Amino acid sequence: MSTPRRPNQSVAEFARFLRTETTGGMILLAATAVALIWANSPLGDSYRAVRDFEFGPELLHLHLSVGDWAKDGLLALFFFVVGLELKRELVVGELSNVRAAALPIVAAVGGMVVPALIALGVGWGEPGIEQAWAIPVATDIAFALGVLALTGSSLPTSARIFLLSLAVVDDLGAIVVIAVLFTASFNMLAAAIAAVALGLYAYLQRKRVRAWWIYVPLAIVVWVAVHSAGIHATIAGVALGLLTRVHTDPGEHESPALRLEHRLQPWSAAVAVPVFALFAAGVELNADALGAVFTSPIPLAVLVGLLAGKVVGILGASALAVRLGIARKPTGTGWLDIGALAMLGAVGFTVSLLIADLALSGEQAELAKAAVLLASAIASLAAALLLIRRSRVHSAVE
């Protein structure tokens, strides 16, 4: 029998998560600035040389560039933490209560479907749009929570939990998109090895085995097998996270999922994601490139999809769900608060950059990433202004 989670424990865990993601967001912002300055400086050729330098064994298709190792390897850690958070939220957290979870789930779905439809509409007929429509479906939880912590300090806790729950569901949607859309080829033998290794991981979790020296090699086997199977390697991290036990045994201080989250989330937020951003965000920005973002169909589709699609999708789906009686507004949170959070949802960044790399190549990929960076910057500033205003209103009411 598991130990029930007390309300103050839930709040403490959320506060810890918020602090870690806030710090990670600041480091991520710094890494992005370094990437942009480096790529657009006289040393730009050295940036591209480092990013494209290849190393690793040819066996099992592991001779990858530095950028690919960051994208396929380091981001697997990020997605493992996402998987842990998702499993915990679905089993014992906010998303385990259907009534309470209804609004962020519906809002997240609206925040994925509407941007995708807008991107398809704007870029219709353009080569590459058949996969590029997925770029604006993602919300960057690190940036979003970072902006919220800095500018929305007086917002009710319910508003913050709404954003966190929405981002978790959004991550699940992005995971499904990556798994389905970007599996070009499929190696049955490698997939079978991955399935057996995942089954062994689940069995060891069920038997309460805690030896890290068993789990680390097993996780590496899963990652290599998933990568060799033709499935994007970050899915390995998600699968392992979802198979990790979230209930505590009698006398156990914290579950394996929570323990791993505490240990690995700082490494994910402060190392894995910033290093990925360092080698993903270094796009060349000049007058021509910025002009092309507004005139070329695919980057324009990404820009409009994020800025308009996210706000309309999240706010519109939320209003419709409440009006139809499917969900209820969080206590103490008004529609203007949800509107500000919806603008914050337009910060795509990490997963959007990843999908842009997977969906496109060459100049198209660079322009799409420039659109992601521009949209994320605009959304961050606009959301910050709205959140500061809402914080003042809540402070005055209190």
Tab-separated table of C-alpha atoms in Angstrom:
chain	number	residue	atom	x	y	z
A	1	MET	CA	0.000	0.000	0.000
A	2	SER	CA	1.401	3.422	-0.963
A	3	THR	CA	1.762	6.316	1.396
A	4	PRO	CA	-0.774	9.069	0.530
A	5	ARG	CA	0.703	12.339	-0.576
A	6	ARG	CA	-0.136	15.245	1.730
A	7	PRO	CA	-1.236	18.607	0.210
A	8	ASN	CA	1.762	20.452	1.667
A	9	GLN	CA	4.024	17.770	0.143
A	10	SER	CA	2.508	18.463	-3.289
A	11	VAL	CA	3.085	22.205	-2.890
A	12	ALA	CA	6.675	21.635	-1.713
A	13	GLU	CA	7.405	19.406	-4.715
A	14	PHE	CA	5.905	21.991	-7.070
A	15	ALA	CA	7.995	24.764	-5.470
A	16	ARG	CA	11.160	22.673	-5.871
A	17	PHE	CA	10.273	21.939	-9.507
A	18	LEU	CA	9.641	25.626	-10.161
A	19	ARG	CA	12.985	26.642	-8.630
A	20	THR	CA	14.927	24.097	-10.677
A	21	GLU	CA	13.207	24.984	-13.934
A	22	THR	CA	13.634	28.703	-13.234
A	23	THR	CA	17.389	28.281	-12.796
A	24	GLY	CA	17.496	26.037	-15.847
A	25	GLY	CA	15.605	28.646	-17.844
A	26	MET	CA	18.199	31.275	-17.004
A	27	ILE	CA	21.068	28.965	-18.017
A	28	LEU	CA	19.161	28.053	-21.174
A	29	LEU	CA	18.776	31.732	-22.022
A	30	ALA	CA	22.507	32.291	-21.499
A	31	ALA	CA	23.396	29.284	-23.693
A	32	THR	CA	21.110	30.616	-26.437
A	33	ALA	CA	22.753	34.038	-26.276
A	34	VAL	CA	26.223	32.439	-26.508
A	35	ALA	CA	25.102	30.341	-29.503
A	36	LEU	CA	23.692	33.342	-31.372
A	37	ILE	CA	26.711	35.569	-30.644
A	38	TRP	CA	29.191	32.819	-31.527
A	39	ALA	CA	27.413	31.805	-34.756
A	40	ASN	CA	27.076	35.402	-35.944
A	41	SER	CA	30.571	36.566	-34.947
A	42	PRO	CA	33.794	36.397	-36.982
A	43	LEU	CA	34.289	33.041	-35.208
A	44	GLY	CA	31.103	31.647	-36.756
A	45	ASP	CA	33.030	29.099	-38.823
A	46	SER	CA	34.525	27.620	-35.648
A	47	TYR	CA	31.008	27.281	-34.176
A	48	ARG	CA	29.826	25.297	-37.187
A	49	ALA	CA	33.030	23.228	-37.191
A	50	VAL	CA	32.509	22.215	-33.545
A	51	ARG	CA	28.784	21.549	-34.051
A	52	ASP	CA	29.385	19.380	-37.137
A	53	PHE	CA	32.448	17.518	-35.840
A	54	GLU	CA	31.684	13.783	-35.872
A	55	PHE	CA	32.874	11.113	-33.468
A	56	GLY	CA	31.747	7.750	-32.131
A	57	PRO	CA	31.721	4.179	-33.473
A	58	GLU	CA	30.269	3.431	-36.905
A	59	LEU	CA	28.734	0.328	-35.356
A	60	LEU	CA	25.022	0.770	-34.542
A	61	HIS	CA	24.954	4.128	-36.388
A	62	LEU	CA	26.641	5.958	-33.492
A	63	HIS	CA	29.140	7.998	-35.545
A	64	LEU	CA	27.340	11.293	-34.913
A	65	SER	CA	28.110	14.997	-34.961
A	66	VAL	CA	28.437	16.974	-31.727
A	67	GLY	CA	25.057	18.560	-32.493
A	68	ASP	CA	23.449	15.145	-32.996
A	69	TRP	CA	24.944	13.777	-29.770
A	70	ALA	CA	23.421	16.764	-27.946
A	71	LYS	CA	20.081	16.235	-29.712
A	72	ASP	CA	19.869	12.436	-29.464
A	73	GLY	CA	21.952	11.803	-26.341
A	74	LEU	CA	21.667	14.679	-23.879
A	75	LEU	CA	18.010	15.339	-24.657
A	76	ALA	CA	17.261	11.715	-23.740
A	77	LEU	CA	18.044	12.757	-20.142
A	78	PHE	CA	15.649	15.706	-20.475
A	79	PHE	CA	12.913	13.410	-21.800
A	80	PHE	CA	13.606	10.861	-19.043
A	81	VAL	CA	12.862	13.592	-16.492
A	82	VAL	CA	9.761	14.532	-18.517
A	83	GLY	CA	8.683	10.872	-18.432
A	84	LEU	CA	9.173	10.725	-14.658
A	85	GLU	CA	7.148	13.904	-14.153
A	86	LEU	CA	4.439	12.722	-16.526
A	87	LYS	CA	4.119	9.325	-14.792
A	88	ARG	CA	3.985	10.940	-11.354
A	89	GLU	CA	1.408	13.517	-12.404
A	90	LEU	CA	-0.801	10.883	-14.059
A	91	VAL	CA	-0.660	8.462	-11.108
A	92	VAL	CA	-0.489	10.568	-7.936
A	93	GLY	CA	-0.393	14.216	-9.066
A	94	GLU	CA	-2.692	16.864	-10.470
A	95	LEU	CA	-3.525	14.859	-13.593
A	96	SER	CA	-4.711	11.846	-11.561
A	97	ASN	CA	-7.934	13.698	-10.693
A	98	VAL	CA	-10.010	13.706	-13.873
A	99	ARG	CA	-12.090	16.711	-12.868
A	100	ALA	CA	-9.084	18.825	-11.882
A	101	ALA	CA	-7.053	17.651	-14.881
A	102	ALA	CA	-9.781	18.305	-17.461
A	103	LEU	CA	-8.969	21.981	-18.032
A	104	PRO	CA	-5.173	21.711	-18.563
A	105	ILE	CA	-5.675	18.595	-20.723
A	106	VAL	CA	-8.253	20.300	-22.958
A	107	ALA	CA	-6.167	23.507	-23.022
A	108	ALA	CA	-3.041	21.562	-24.016
A	109	VAL	CA	-4.867	19.733	-26.805
A	110	GLY	CA	-6.218	23.040	-28.117
A	111	GLY	CA	-2.716	24.496	-27.822
A	112	MET	CA	-1.377	21.726	-30.060
A	113	VAL	CA	-4.168	21.299	-32.616
A	114	VAL	CA	-4.764	24.986	-33.442
A	115	PRO	CA	-1.055	25.862	-34.044
A	116	ALA	CA	-0.718	22.763	-36.250
A	117	LEU	CA	-3.778	23.741	-38.310
A	118	ILE	CA	-2.609	27.348	-38.654
A	119	ALA	CA	0.886	26.214	-39.686
A	120	LEU	CA	-0.611	23.848	-42.269
A	121	GLY	CA	-2.851	26.629	-43.597
A	122	VAL	CA	-0.070	29.200	-43.890
A	123	GLY	CA	2.456	26.777	-45.404
A	124	TRP	CA	0.082	24.715	-47.508
A	125	GLY	CA	1.722	23.403	-50.677
A	126	GLU	CA	5.254	24.295	-49.580
A	127	PRO	CA	7.743	21.369	-49.681
A	128	GLY	CA	8.531	20.312	-46.115
A	129	ILE	CA	5.281	21.515	-44.510
A	130	GLU	CA	4.100	17.889	-44.247
A	131	GLN	CA	6.404	17.582	-41.217
A	132	ALA	CA	7.114	21.229	-40.349
A	133	TRP	CA	3.518	21.726	-39.121
A	134	ALA	CA	4.639	19.960	-35.914
A	135	ILE	CA	7.210	22.635	-35.006
A	136	PRO	CA	4.775	25.067	-33.262
A	137	VAL	CA	2.904	22.403	-31.235
A	138	ALA	CA	5.397	22.415	-28.320
A	139	THR	CA	5.690	24.595	-25.204
A	140	ASP	CA	9.069	24.980	-23.475
A	141	ILE	CA	8.460	24.274	-19.792
A	142	ALA	CA	11.829	25.637	-18.594
A	143	PHE	CA	11.417	29.018	-20.271
A	144	ALA	CA	7.717	29.244	-19.436
A	145	LEU	CA	8.204	28.521	-15.727
A	146	GLY	CA	11.245	30.804	-15.646
A	147	VAL	CA	9.247	33.761	-16.996
A	148	LEU	CA	6.337	32.910	-14.681
A	149	ALA	CA	8.573	32.816	-11.593
A	150	LEU	CA	10.203	36.151	-12.437
A	151	THR	CA	7.051	38.081	-13.374
A	152	GLY	CA	4.043	36.275	-11.906
A	153	SER	CA	5.022	35.993	-8.249
A	154	SER	CA	1.611	37.127	-6.978
A	155	LEU	CA	-0.477	34.869	-9.176
A	156	PRO	CA	-2.438	32.202	-7.284
A	157	THR	CA	-0.787	28.796	-6.942
A	158	SER	CA	-3.678	27.315	-8.938
A	159	ALA	CA	-2.582	29.328	-11.998
A	160	ARG	CA	0.967	28.011	-11.735
A	161	ILE	CA	-0.207	24.413	-11.343
A	162	PHE	CA	-2.454	24.911	-14.399
A	163	LEU	CA	0.578	25.966	-16.461
A	164	LEU	CA	2.710	23.082	-15.191
A	165	SER	CA	-0.042	20.521	-15.894
A	166	LEU	CA	-0.639	22.017	-19.339
A	167	ALA	CA	3.081	21.824	-20.135
A	168	VAL	CA	3.279	18.192	-19.010
A	169	VAL	CA	0.363	17.205	-21.284
A	170	ASP	CA	1.925	19.292	-24.068
A	171	ASP	CA	5.177	17.337	-23.619
A	172	LEU	CA	3.217	14.085	-23.975
A	173	GLY	CA	1.750	15.347	-27.254
A	174	ALA	CA	5.196	16.336	-28.519
A	175	ILE	CA	6.528	12.884	-27.594
A	176	VAL	CA	3.767	11.209	-29.626
A	177	VAL	CA	4.469	13.505	-32.588
A	178	ILE	CA	8.204	12.735	-32.503
A	179	ALA	CA	7.599	8.982	-32.182
A	180	VAL	CA	5.054	8.815	-35.026
A	181	LEU	CA	6.276	11.475	-37.442
A	182	PHE	CA	10.025	10.962	-37.286
A	183	THR	CA	10.435	7.195	-37.448
A	184	ALA	CA	11.728	6.956	-41.005
A	185	SER	CA	12.918	3.348	-40.982
A	186	PHE	CA	12.342	0.498	-38.547
A	187	ASN	CA	14.775	-2.228	-37.465
A	188	MET	CA	12.780	-5.084	-35.944
A	189	LEU	CA	15.767	-6.736	-34.216
A	190	ALA	CA	16.850	-3.504	-32.495
A	191	ALA	CA	13.229	-2.789	-31.524
A	192	ALA	CA	12.942	-6.281	-30.015
A	193	ILE	CA	16.127	-5.721	-27.976
A	194	ALA	CA	14.726	-2.394	-26.756
A	195	ALA	CA	11.439	-4.064	-25.778
A	196	VAL	CA	13.229	-6.830	-23.844
A	197	ALA	CA	15.460	-4.300	-22.056
A	198	LEU	CA	12.444	-2.151	-21.159
A	199	GLY	CA	10.632	-5.247	-19.903
A	200	LEU	CA	13.610	-6.090	-17.701
A	201	TYR	CA	13.661	-2.504	-16.369
A	202	ALA	CA	9.952	-2.748	-15.484
A	203	TYR	CA	10.511	-6.149	-13.807
A	204	LEU	CA	13.396	-4.794	-11.715
A	205	GLN	CA	11.237	-1.832	-10.670
A	206	ARG	CA	8.452	-4.211	-9.675
A	207	LYS	CA	10.909	-6.281	-7.615
A	208	ARG	CA	12.133	-3.107	-5.846
A	209	VAL	CA	15.729	-3.456	-7.098
A	210	ARG	CA	17.626	-0.206	-6.392
A	211	ALA	CA	21.164	-0.961	-7.661
A	212	TRP	CA	22.221	1.898	-9.947
A	213	TRP	CA	24.989	-0.226	-11.493
A	214	ILE	CA	22.286	-2.423	-13.041
A	215	TYR	CA	20.026	0.401	-14.214
A	216	VAL	CA	22.671	2.605	-15.865
A	217	PRO	CA	23.977	-0.083	-18.310
A	218	LEU	CA	20.379	-1.186	-18.937
A	219	ALA	CA	19.348	2.390	-19.788
A	220	ILE	CA	22.284	2.658	-22.213
A	221	VAL	CA	21.198	-0.590	-23.907
A	222	VAL	CA	17.655	0.793	-24.266
A	223	TRP	CA	18.957	4.074	-25.719
A	224	VAL	CA	21.264	2.377	-28.246
A	225	ALA	CA	18.552	-0.119	-29.271
A	226	VAL	CA	15.896	2.575	-29.737
A	227	HIS	CA	18.348	4.692	-31.745
A	228	SER	CA	19.325	1.702	-33.904
A	229	ALA	CA	15.666	0.779	-34.416
A	230	GLY	CA	15.114	4.044	-36.295
A	231	ILE	CA	13.007	5.628	-33.552
A	232	HIS	CA	14.225	8.969	-32.226
A	233	ALA	CA	16.495	8.178	-29.276
A	234	THR	CA	14.765	10.593	-26.885
A	235	ILE	CA	11.792	8.186	-26.833
A	236	ALA	CA	14.036	5.808	-24.848
A	237	GLY	CA	14.174	8.365	-22.029
A	238	VAL	CA	10.398	8.793	-22.015
A	239	ALA	CA	9.772	5.025	-21.978
A	240	LEU	CA	12.141	4.483	-19.046
A	241	GLY	CA	10.561	7.373	-17.136
A	242	LEU	CA	7.046	5.993	-17.634
A	243	LEU	CA	8.133	2.549	-16.354
A	244	THR	CA	9.630	3.928	-13.123
A	245	ARG	CA	7.710	3.245	-9.904
A	246	VAL	CA	5.919	6.264	-8.414
A	247	HIS	CA	4.306	4.764	-5.308
A	248	THR	CA	6.243	4.577	-2.059
A	249	ASP	CA	6.554	1.376	-0.053
A	250	PRO	CA	5.944	1.339	3.718
A	251	GLY	CA	8.951	2.935	5.405
A	252	GLU	CA	10.229	4.364	2.103
A	253	HIS	CA	10.899	8.117	2.274
A	254	GLU	CA	10.288	8.770	-1.434
A	255	SER	CA	9.477	6.760	-4.540
A	256	PRO	CA	12.120	5.896	-7.167
A	257	ALA	CA	10.496	8.348	-9.608
A	258	LEU	CA	10.701	11.228	-7.139
A	259	ARG	CA	14.218	10.272	-6.023
A	260	LEU	CA	15.463	10.146	-9.628
A	261	GLU	CA	13.726	13.440	-10.406
A	262	HIS	CA	15.482	15.135	-7.493
A	263	ARG	CA	18.861	13.810	-8.620
A	264	LEU	CA	18.587	14.186	-12.381
A	265	GLN	CA	16.439	17.273	-12.922
A	266	PRO	CA	19.259	19.721	-12.065
A	267	TRP	CA	21.528	17.940	-14.583
A	268	SER	CA	18.757	18.048	-17.183
A	269	ALA	CA	17.893	21.707	-16.597
A	270	ALA	CA	21.445	23.021	-16.110
A	271	VAL	CA	23.455	20.827	-18.509
A	272	ALA	CA	21.492	18.698	-21.001
A	273	VAL	CA	19.041	21.311	-22.299
A	274	PRO	CA	21.490	24.274	-22.360
A	275	VAL	CA	24.129	22.231	-24.237
A	276	PHE	CA	21.466	21.185	-26.747
A	277	ALA	CA	20.458	24.845	-27.124
A	278	LEU	CA	24.099	25.854	-27.582
A	279	PHE	CA	24.333	23.692	-30.714
A	280	ALA	CA	20.735	24.093	-31.926
A	281	ALA	CA	20.132	27.837	-31.537
A	282	GLY	CA	23.224	29.060	-33.412
A	283	VAL	CA	21.411	30.278	-36.519
A	284	GLU	CA	22.763	33.097	-38.660
A	285	LEU	CA	20.642	36.193	-38.073
A	286	ASN	CA	20.956	39.073	-40.495
A	287	ALA	CA	18.556	41.381	-42.295
A	288	ASP	CA	17.994	38.868	-45.092
A	289	ALA	CA	17.338	35.973	-42.696
A	290	LEU	CA	14.927	38.006	-40.568
A	291	GLY	CA	13.158	39.214	-43.697
A	292	ALA	CA	12.835	35.639	-44.932
A	293	VAL	CA	11.097	34.639	-41.687
A	294	PHE	CA	8.210	36.951	-42.639
A	295	THR	CA	8.165	36.168	-46.355
A	296	SER	CA	8.962	32.442	-46.626
A	297	PRO	CA	5.953	30.145	-46.072
A	298	ILE	CA	7.427	27.651	-43.591
A	299	PRO	CA	9.103	30.051	-41.112
A	300	LEU	CA	6.033	32.288	-41.329
A	301	ALA	CA	3.861	29.239	-40.607
A	302	VAL	CA	5.984	28.493	-37.521
A	303	LEU	CA	5.866	32.103	-36.317
A	304	VAL	CA	2.101	32.509	-36.734
A	305	GLY	CA	1.453	28.999	-35.452
A	306	LEU	CA	3.255	29.733	-32.190
A	307	LEU	CA	2.154	33.319	-31.543
A	308	ALA	CA	-1.459	33.102	-32.729
A	309	GLY	CA	-2.139	29.383	-32.590
A	310	LYS	CA	-1.005	28.800	-29.024
A	311	VAL	CA	-2.933	31.738	-27.574
A	312	VAL	CA	-6.137	31.022	-29.511
A	313	GLY	CA	-5.854	27.278	-28.940
A	314	ILE	CA	-5.182	27.354	-25.182
A	315	LEU	CA	-7.559	30.197	-24.310
A	316	GLY	CA	-10.291	29.115	-26.744
A	317	ALA	CA	-10.241	25.457	-25.687
A	318	SER	CA	-10.273	26.463	-22.015
A	319	ALA	CA	-13.266	28.783	-22.469
A	320	LEU	CA	-15.148	26.149	-24.469
A	321	ALA	CA	-14.453	23.427	-21.876
A	322	VAL	CA	-15.702	25.620	-19.007
A	323	ARG	CA	-18.750	26.763	-20.962
A	324	LEU	CA	-19.711	23.163	-21.820
A	325	GLY	CA	-19.225	22.067	-18.214
A	326	ILE	CA	-16.385	19.700	-19.078
A	327	ALA	CA	-13.975	21.507	-16.750
A	328	ARG	CA	-13.839	24.280	-14.197
A	329	LYS	CA	-11.546	27.262	-13.833
A	330	PRO	CA	-8.791	26.970	-11.207
A	331	THR	CA	-9.783	28.611	-7.920
A	332	GLY	CA	-8.815	32.298	-7.817
A	333	THR	CA	-7.690	32.324	-11.446
A	334	GLY	CA	-9.487	34.614	-13.915
A	335	TRP	CA	-9.696	34.567	-17.694
A	336	LEU	CA	-7.115	37.334	-17.972
A	337	ASP	CA	-4.722	35.149	-15.966
A	338	ILE	CA	-5.344	32.220	-18.309
A	339	GLY	CA	-4.845	34.566	-21.285
A	340	ALA	CA	-1.419	35.575	-19.930
A	341	LEU	CA	-0.511	31.917	-19.384
A	342	ALA	CA	-1.698	31.115	-22.916
A	343	MET	CA	0.739	33.709	-24.265
A	344	LEU	CA	3.439	32.033	-22.185
A	345	GLY	CA	2.521	28.765	-23.905
A	346	ALA	CA	3.741	30.266	-27.189
A	347	VAL	CA	7.334	29.940	-25.962
A	348	GLY	CA	8.253	26.862	-28.017
A	349	PHE	CA	12.046	26.773	-27.893
A	350	THR	CA	13.625	23.420	-26.829
A	351	VAL	CA	11.215	20.878	-28.342
A	352	SER	CA	10.332	23.193	-31.240
A	353	LEU	CA	14.041	23.498	-32.116
A	354	LEU	CA	14.357	19.720	-31.884
A	355	ILE	CA	11.397	19.158	-34.218
A	356	ALA	CA	12.741	21.800	-36.642
A	357	ASP	CA	16.021	19.854	-36.800
A	358	LEU	CA	14.150	16.596	-37.375
A	359	ALA	CA	11.630	17.932	-39.905
A	360	LEU	CA	13.799	20.129	-42.104
A	361	SER	CA	17.353	20.503	-43.351
A	362	GLY	CA	19.673	23.173	-44.700
A	363	GLU	CA	18.385	26.717	-45.079
A	364	GLN	CA	14.777	25.716	-44.341
A	365	ALA	CA	15.803	24.342	-40.936
A	366	GLU	CA	17.819	27.476	-40.124
A	367	LEU	CA	14.920	29.779	-41.040
A	368	ALA	CA	12.440	27.659	-39.083
A	369	LYS	CA	14.705	27.812	-36.015
A	370	ALA	CA	15.045	31.585	-36.452
A	371	ALA	CA	11.222	31.751	-36.458
A	372	VAL	CA	11.099	29.678	-33.252
A	373	LEU	CA	13.618	31.975	-31.539
A	374	LEU	CA	11.811	35.129	-32.680
A	375	ALA	CA	8.373	33.826	-31.663
A	376	SER	CA	9.688	32.667	-28.292
A	377	ALA	CA	11.283	36.064	-27.624
A	378	ILE	CA	8.082	37.946	-28.551
A	379	ALA	CA	5.916	35.572	-26.500
A	380	SER	CA	8.233	35.825	-23.477
A	381	LEU	CA	8.175	39.634	-23.488
A	382	ALA	CA	4.422	39.872	-24.095
A	383	ALA	CA	3.660	37.268	-21.420
A	384	ALA	CA	6.005	38.993	-18.955
A	385	LEU	CA	4.155	42.292	-19.368
A	386	LEU	CA	0.767	40.595	-18.968
A	387	LEU	CA	1.904	38.603	-15.929
A	388	ILE	CA	3.354	41.697	-14.222
A	389	ARG	CA	0.010	43.424	-14.734
A	390	ARG	CA	-1.949	40.436	-13.385
A	391	SER	CA	0.404	40.102	-10.405
A	392	ARG	CA	-0.241	43.721	-9.477
A	393	VAL	CA	-3.983	43.153	-9.674
A	394	HIS	CA	-3.798	40.076	-7.423
A	395	SER	CA	-1.525	41.917	-4.987
A	396	ALA	CA	-4.021	44.772	-4.785
A	397	VAL	CA	-6.889	42.363	-4.163
A	398	GLU	CA	-4.966	40.598	-1.398
